[in-house]
PDB file of C-alpha atoms in Angstrom:
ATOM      1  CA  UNK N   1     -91.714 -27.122-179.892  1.00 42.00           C
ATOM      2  CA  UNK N   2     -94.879 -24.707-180.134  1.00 44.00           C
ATOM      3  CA  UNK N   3     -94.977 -21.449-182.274  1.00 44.00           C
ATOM      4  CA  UNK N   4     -94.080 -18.356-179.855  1.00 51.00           C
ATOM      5  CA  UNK N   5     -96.953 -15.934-180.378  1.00 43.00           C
ATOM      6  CA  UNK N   6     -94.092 -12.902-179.948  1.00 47.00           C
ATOM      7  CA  UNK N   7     -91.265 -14.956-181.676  1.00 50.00           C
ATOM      8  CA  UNK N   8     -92.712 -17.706-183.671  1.00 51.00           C
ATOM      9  CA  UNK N   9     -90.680 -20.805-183.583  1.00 49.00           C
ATOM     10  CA  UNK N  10     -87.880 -21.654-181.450  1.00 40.00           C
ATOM     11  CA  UNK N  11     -87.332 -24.975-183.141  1.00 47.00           C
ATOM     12  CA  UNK N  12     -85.413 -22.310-185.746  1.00 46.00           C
ATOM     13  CA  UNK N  13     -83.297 -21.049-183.102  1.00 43.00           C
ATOM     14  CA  UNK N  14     -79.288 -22.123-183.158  1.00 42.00           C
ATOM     15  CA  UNK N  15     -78.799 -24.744-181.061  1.00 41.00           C
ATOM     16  CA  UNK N  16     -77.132 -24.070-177.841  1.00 37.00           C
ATOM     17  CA  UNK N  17     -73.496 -25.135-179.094  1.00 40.00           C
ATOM     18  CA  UNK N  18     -73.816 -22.250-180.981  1.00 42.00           C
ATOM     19  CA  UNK N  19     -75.084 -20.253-178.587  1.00 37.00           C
ATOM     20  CA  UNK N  20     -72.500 -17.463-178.025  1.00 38.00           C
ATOM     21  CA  UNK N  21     -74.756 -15.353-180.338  1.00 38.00           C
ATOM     22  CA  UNK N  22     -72.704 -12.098-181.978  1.00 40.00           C
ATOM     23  CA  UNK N  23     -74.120  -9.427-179.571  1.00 39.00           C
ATOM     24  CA  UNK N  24     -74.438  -5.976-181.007  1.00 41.00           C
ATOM     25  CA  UNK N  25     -71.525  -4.078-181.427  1.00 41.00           C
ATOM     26  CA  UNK N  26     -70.716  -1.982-178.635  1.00 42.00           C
ATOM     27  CA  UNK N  27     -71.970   1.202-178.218  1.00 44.00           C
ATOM     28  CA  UNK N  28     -69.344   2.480-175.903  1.00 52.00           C
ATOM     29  CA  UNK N  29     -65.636   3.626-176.717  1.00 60.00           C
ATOM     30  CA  UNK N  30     -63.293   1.012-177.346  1.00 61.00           C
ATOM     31  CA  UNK N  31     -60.233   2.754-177.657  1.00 66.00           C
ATOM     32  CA  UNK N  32     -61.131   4.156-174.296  1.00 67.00           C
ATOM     33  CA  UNK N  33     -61.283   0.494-172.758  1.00 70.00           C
ATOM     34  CA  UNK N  34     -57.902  -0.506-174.535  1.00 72.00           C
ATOM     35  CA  UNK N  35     -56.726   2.940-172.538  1.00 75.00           C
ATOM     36  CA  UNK N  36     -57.480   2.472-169.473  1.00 78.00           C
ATOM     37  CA  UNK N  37     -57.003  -1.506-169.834  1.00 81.00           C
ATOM     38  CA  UNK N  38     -60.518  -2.814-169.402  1.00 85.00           C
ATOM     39  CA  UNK N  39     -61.321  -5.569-170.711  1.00 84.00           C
ATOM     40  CA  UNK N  40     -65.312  -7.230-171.409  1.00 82.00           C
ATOM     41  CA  UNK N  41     -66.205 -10.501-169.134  1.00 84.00           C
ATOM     42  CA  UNK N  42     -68.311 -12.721-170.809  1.00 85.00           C
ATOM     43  CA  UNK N  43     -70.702 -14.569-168.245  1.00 85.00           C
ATOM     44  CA  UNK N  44     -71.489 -18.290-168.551  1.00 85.00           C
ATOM     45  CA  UNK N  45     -75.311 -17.580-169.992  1.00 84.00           C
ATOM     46  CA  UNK N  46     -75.376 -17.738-173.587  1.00 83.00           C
ATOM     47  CA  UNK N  47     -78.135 -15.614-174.953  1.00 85.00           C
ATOM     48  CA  UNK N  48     -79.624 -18.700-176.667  1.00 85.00           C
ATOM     49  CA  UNK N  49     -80.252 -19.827-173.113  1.00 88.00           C
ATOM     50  CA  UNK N  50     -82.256 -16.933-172.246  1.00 86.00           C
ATOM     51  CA  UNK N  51     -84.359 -17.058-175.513  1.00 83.00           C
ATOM     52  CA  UNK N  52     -85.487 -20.464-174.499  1.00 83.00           C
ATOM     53  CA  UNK N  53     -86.059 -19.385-170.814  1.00 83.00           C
ATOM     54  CA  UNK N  54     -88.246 -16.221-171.550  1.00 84.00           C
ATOM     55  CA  UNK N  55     -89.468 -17.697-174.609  1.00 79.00           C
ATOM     56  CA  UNK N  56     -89.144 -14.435-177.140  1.00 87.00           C
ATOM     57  CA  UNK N  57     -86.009 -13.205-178.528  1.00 88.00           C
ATOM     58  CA  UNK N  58     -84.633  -9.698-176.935  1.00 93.00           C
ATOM     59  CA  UNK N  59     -85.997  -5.981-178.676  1.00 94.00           C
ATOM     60  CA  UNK N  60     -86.166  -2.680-178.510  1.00 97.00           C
ATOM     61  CA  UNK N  61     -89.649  -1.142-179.256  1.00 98.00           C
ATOM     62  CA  UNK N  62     -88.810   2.913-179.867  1.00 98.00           C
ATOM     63  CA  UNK N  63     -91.583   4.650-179.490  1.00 98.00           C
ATOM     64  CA  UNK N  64     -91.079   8.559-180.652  1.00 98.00           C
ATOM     65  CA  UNK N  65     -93.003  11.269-181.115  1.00 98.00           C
ATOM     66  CA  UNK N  66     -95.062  14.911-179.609  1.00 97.00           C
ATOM     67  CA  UNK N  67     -94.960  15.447-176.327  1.00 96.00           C
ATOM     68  CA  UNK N  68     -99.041  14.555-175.257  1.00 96.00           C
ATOM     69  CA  UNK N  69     -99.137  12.039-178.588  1.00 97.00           C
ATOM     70  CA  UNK N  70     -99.460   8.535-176.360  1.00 97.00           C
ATOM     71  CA  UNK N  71     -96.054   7.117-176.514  1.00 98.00           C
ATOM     72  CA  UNK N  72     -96.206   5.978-172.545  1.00 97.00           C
ATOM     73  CA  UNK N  73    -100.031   5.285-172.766  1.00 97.00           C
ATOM     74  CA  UNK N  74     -99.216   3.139-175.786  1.00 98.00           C
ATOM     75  CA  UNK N  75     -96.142   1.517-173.762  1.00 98.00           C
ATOM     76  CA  UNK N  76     -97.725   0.653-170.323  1.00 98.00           C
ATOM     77  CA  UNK N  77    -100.705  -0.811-172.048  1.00 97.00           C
ATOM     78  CA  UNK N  78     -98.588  -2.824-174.308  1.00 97.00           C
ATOM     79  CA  UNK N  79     -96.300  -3.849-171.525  1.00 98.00           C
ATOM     80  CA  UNK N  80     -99.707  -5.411-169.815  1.00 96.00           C
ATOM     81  CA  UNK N  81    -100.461  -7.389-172.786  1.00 95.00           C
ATOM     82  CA  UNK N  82     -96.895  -8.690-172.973  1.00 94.00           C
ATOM     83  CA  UNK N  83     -96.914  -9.562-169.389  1.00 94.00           C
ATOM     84  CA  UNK N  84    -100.189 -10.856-169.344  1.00 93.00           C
ATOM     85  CA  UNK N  85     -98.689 -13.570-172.077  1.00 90.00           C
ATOM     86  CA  UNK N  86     -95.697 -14.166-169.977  1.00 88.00           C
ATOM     87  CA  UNK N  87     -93.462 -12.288-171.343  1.00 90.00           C
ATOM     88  CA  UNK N  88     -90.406 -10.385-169.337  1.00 92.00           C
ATOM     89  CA  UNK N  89     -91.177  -6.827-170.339  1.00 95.00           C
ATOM     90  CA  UNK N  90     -90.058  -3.400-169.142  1.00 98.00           C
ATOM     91  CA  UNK N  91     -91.107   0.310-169.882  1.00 98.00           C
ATOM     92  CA  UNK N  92     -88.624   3.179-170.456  1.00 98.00           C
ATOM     93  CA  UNK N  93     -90.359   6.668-170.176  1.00 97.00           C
ATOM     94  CA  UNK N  94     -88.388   9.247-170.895  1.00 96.00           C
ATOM     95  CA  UNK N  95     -89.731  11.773-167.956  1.00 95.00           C
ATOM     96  CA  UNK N  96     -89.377   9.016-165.536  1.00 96.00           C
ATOM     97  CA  UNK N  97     -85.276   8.408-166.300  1.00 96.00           C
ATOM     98  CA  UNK N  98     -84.860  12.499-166.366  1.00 97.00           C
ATOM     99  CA  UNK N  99     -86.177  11.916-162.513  1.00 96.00           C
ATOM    100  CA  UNK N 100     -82.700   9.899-161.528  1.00 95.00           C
ATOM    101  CA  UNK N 101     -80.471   8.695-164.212  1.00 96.00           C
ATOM    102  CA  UNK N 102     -80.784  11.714-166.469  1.00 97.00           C
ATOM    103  CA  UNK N 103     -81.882  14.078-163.709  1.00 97.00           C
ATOM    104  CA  UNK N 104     -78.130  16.303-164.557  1.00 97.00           C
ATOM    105  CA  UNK N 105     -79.238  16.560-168.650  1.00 96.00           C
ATOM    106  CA  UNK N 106     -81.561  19.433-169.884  1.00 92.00           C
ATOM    107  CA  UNK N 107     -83.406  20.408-173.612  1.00 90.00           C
ATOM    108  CA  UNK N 108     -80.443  21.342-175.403  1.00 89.00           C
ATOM    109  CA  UNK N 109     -79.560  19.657-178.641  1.00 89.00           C
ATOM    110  CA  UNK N 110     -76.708  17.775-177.038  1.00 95.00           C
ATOM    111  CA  UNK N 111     -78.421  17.428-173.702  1.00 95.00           C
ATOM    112  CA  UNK N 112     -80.885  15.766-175.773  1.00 94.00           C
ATOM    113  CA  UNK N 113     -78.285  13.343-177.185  1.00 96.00           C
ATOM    114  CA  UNK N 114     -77.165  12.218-174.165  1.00 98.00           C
ATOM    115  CA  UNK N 115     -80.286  11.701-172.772  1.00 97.00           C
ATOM    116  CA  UNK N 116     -80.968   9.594-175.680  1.00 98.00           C
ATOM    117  CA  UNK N 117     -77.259   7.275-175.464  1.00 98.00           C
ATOM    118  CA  UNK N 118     -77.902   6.637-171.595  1.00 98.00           C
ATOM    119  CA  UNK N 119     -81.696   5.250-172.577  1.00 98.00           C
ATOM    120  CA  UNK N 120     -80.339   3.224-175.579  1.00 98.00           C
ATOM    121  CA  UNK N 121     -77.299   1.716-173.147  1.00 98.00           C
ATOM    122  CA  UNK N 122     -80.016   0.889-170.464  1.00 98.00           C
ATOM    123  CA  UNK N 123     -82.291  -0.845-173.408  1.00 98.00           C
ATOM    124  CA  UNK N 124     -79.291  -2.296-174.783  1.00 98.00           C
ATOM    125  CA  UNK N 125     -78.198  -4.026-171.093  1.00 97.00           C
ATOM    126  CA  UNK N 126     -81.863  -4.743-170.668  1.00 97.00           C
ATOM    127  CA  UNK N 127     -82.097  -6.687-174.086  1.00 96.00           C
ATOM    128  CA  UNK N 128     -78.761  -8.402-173.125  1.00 94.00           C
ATOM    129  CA  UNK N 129     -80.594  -9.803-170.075  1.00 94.00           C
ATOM    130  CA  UNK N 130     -83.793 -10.799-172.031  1.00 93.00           C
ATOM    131  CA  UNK N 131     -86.172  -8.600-172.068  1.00 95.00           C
ATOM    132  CA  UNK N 132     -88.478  -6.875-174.178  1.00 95.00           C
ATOM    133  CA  UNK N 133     -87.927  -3.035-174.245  1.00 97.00           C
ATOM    134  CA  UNK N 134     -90.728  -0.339-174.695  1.00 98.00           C
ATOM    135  CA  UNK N 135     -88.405   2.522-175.086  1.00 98.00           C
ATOM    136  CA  UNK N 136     -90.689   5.860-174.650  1.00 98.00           C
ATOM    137  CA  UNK N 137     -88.917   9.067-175.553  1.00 98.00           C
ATOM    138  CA  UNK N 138     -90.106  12.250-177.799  1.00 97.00           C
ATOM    139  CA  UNK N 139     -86.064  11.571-179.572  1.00 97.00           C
ATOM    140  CA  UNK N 140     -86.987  14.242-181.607  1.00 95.00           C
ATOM    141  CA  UNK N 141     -83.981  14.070-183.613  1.00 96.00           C
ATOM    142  CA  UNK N 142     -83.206  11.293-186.490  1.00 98.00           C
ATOM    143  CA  UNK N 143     -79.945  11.212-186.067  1.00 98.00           C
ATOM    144  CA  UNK N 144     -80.349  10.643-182.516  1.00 98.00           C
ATOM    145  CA  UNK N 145     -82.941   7.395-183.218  1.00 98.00           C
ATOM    146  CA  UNK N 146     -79.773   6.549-185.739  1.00 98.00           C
ATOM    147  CA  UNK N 147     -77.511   6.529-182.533  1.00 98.00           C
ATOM    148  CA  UNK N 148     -79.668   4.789-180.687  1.00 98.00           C
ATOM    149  CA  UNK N 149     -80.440   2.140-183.159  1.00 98.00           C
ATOM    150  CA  UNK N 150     -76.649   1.865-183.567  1.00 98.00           C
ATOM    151  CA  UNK N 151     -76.303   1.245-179.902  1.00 98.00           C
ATOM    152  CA  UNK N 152     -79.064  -1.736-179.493  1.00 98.00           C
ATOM    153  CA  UNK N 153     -78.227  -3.075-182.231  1.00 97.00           C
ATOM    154  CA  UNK N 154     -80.406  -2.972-185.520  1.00 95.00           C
ATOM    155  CA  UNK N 155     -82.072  -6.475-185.647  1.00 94.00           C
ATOM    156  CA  UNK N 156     -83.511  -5.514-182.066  1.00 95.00           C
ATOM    157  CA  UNK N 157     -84.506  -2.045-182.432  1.00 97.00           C
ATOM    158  CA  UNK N 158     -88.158  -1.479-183.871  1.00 97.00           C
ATOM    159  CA  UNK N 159     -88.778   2.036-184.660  1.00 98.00           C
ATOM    160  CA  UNK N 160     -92.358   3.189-183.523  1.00 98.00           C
ATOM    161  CA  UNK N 161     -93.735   6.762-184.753  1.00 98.00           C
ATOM    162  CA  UNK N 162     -96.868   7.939-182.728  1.00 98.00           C
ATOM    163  CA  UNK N 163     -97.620  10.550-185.349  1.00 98.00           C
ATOM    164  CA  UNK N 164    -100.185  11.942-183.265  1.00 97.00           C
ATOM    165  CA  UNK N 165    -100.643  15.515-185.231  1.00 97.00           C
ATOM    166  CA  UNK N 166     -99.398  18.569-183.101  1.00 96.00           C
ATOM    167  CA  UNK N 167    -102.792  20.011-182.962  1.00 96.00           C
ATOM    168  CA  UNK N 168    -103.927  16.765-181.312  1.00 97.00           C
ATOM    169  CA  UNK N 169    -101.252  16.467-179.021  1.00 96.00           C
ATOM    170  CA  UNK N 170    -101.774  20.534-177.953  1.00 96.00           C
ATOM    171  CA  UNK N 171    -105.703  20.600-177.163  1.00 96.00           C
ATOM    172  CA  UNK N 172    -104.805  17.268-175.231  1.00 95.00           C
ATOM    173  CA  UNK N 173    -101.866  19.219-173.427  1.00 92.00           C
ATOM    174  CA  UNK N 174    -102.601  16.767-170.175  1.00 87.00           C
ATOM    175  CA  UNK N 175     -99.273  18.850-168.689  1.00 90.00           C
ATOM    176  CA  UNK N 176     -99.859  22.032-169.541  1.00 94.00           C
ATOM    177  CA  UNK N 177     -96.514  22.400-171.168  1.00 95.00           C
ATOM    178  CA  UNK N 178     -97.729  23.554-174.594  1.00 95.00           C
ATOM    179  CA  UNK N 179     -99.658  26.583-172.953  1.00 95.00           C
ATOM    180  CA  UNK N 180     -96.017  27.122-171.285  1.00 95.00           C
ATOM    181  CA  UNK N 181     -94.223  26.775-174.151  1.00 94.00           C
ATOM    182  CA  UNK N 182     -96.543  29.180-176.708  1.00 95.00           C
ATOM    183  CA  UNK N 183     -96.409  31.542-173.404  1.00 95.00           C
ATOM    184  CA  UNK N 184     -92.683  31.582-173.520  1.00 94.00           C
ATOM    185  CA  UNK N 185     -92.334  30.039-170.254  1.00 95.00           C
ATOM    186  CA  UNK N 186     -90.380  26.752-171.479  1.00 94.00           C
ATOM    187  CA  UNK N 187     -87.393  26.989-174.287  1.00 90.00           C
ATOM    188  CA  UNK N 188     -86.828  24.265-176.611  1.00 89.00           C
ATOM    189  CA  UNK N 189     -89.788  22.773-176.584  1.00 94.00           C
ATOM    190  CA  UNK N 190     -90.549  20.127-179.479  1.00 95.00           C
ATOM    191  CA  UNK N 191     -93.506  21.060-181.649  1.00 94.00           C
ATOM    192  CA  UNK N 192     -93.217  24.318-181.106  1.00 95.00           C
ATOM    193  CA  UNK N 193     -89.783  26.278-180.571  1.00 93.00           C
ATOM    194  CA  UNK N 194     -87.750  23.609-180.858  1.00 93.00           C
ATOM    195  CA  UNK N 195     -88.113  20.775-184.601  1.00 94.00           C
ATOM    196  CA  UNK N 196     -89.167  17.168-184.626  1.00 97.00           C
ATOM    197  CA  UNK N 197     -87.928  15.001-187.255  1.00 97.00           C
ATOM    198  CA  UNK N 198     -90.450  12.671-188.146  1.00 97.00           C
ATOM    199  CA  UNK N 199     -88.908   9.313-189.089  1.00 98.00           C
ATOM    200  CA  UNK N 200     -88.188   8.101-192.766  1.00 97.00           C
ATOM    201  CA  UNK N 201     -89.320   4.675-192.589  1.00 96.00           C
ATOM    202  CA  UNK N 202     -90.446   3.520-189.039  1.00 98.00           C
ATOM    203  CA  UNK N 203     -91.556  -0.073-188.604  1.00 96.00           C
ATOM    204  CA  UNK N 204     -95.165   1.393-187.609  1.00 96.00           C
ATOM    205  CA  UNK N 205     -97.014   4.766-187.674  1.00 97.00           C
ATOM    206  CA  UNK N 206     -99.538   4.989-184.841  1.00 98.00           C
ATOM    207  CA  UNK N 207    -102.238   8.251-184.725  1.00 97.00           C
ATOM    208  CA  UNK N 208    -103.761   8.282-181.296  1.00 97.00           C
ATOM    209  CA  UNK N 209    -105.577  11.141-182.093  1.00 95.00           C
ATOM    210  CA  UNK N 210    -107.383   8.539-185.235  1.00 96.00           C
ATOM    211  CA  UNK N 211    -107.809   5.457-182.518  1.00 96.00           C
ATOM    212  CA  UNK N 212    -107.385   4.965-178.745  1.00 96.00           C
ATOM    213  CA  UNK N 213    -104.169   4.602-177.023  1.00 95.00           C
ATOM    214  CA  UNK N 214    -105.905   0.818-176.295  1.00 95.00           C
ATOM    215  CA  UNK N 215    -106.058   0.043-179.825  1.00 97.00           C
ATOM    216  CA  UNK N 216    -102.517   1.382-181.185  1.00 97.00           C
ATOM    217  CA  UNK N 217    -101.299  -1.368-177.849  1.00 97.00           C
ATOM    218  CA  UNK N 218    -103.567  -3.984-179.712  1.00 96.00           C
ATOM    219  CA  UNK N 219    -102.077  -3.276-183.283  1.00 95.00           C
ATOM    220  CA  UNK N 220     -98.495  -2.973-182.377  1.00 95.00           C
ATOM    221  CA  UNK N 221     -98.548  -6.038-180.118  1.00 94.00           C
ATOM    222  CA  UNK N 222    -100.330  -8.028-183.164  1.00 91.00           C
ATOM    223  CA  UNK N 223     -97.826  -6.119-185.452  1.00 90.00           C
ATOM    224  CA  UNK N 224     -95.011  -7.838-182.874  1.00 87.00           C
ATOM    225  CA  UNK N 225     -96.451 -11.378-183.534  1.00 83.00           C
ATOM    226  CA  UNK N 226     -96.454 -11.319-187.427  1.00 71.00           C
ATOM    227  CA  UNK N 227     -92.626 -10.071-187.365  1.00 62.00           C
ATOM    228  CA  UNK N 228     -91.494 -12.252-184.845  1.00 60.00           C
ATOM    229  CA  UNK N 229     -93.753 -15.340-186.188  1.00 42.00           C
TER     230      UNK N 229
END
């Protein structure tokens, strides 16, 4: 079989007799389930199967940082390039989920979490199915990332930091919420009245503010290849 340029060599995959690959552990509350006597129904289509029908293995790309730093410009144009090699691929932005699935959850630090465990369930059900994730979200909060990591499961989450400098990110300001937020028009705002913990050891540091959104897309799809290879 032919190298994967994502996920290098299937010929190293298990064979499908041993194909009911351990799934991450659950996110969700299992003493809640035993409660309320709900039980988990496996399906028939063993996640080996799926591997050899997409062709990549399943993952999570987080991509956190500023508000204005290039996290969905990175995403889309990454998700092209994945596509465009025929690979099942779909974007998460955060402002886009706070529009229906998250439309109830505001800025607080526990709104925050939330918002952050309903994204990481979706990319979690999403990897489950096959597909690559490009998780977009300013997760400003490491112990969130920890939760959400926790939740996908850690050999498919890949921790992204745009690390776009706040500076950057506020003469861009393509919303206009940083002019809001210094006017006191927007509370907890990340960068500026509310913290952003940047990450300890992320899988890749991206500047868009030292190369075009284009490029960081280039380098973290190439970065994709060499792990999965």
């Amino acid at each position: 079989m032919t190298m994967n340029p994502i996920l290098g060599d299937m010929d190293s995959m298990p064979s499908t007799s041993d194909a009911a690959l351990a799934l991450p552990a659950c996110g969700g509350d299992s003493g809640a389930a035993a409660k309320f006597n709900i039980f988990w129904h496996a399906g028939k289509i063993s996640q080996q199967c799926r591997q050899e029908k997409f062709g990549h293995r399943p993952a999570t790309v987080w991509l956190t940082g500023l508000s204005g730093a290039g996290k969905s410009t990175i995403a889309y144009e990454l998700e092209m390039l994945l596509l465009s090699q025929g690979h099942a691929c779909y974007v998460l932005d955060g402002d886009n989920m706070r529009h229906r699935l998250n439309s109830d959850l505001g800025f607080s630090a526990q709104d925050r979490k939330e918002n952050i465990r309903r994204a990481a369930e979706v990319a979690r059900l999403m990897n489950e199915a096959g597909l690559i994730v490009l998780a977009s979200f300013i997760s400003p909060y490491r112990k969130d990332r920890s939760m959400a990591s926790d939740i996908i499961g850690e050999e498919r989450f890949i921790e992204v930091h745009v690390s776009t400098p706040v500076e950057v990110c506020e003469s861009r300001d393509p919303k206009g919420l940083y002019a809001k937020a210094r006017a006191g028009k927007i509370a907890d705002f990340t960068g500026v009245t509310s913290p952003y913990e940047v990450p300890l050891s992320p899988a890749l540091e991206l500047d868009t503010g030292a190369m075009p959104a284009e490029h960081a897309a280039q380098a973290l799809y190439h970065f994709l290849a060499q792990r999965f290879a």
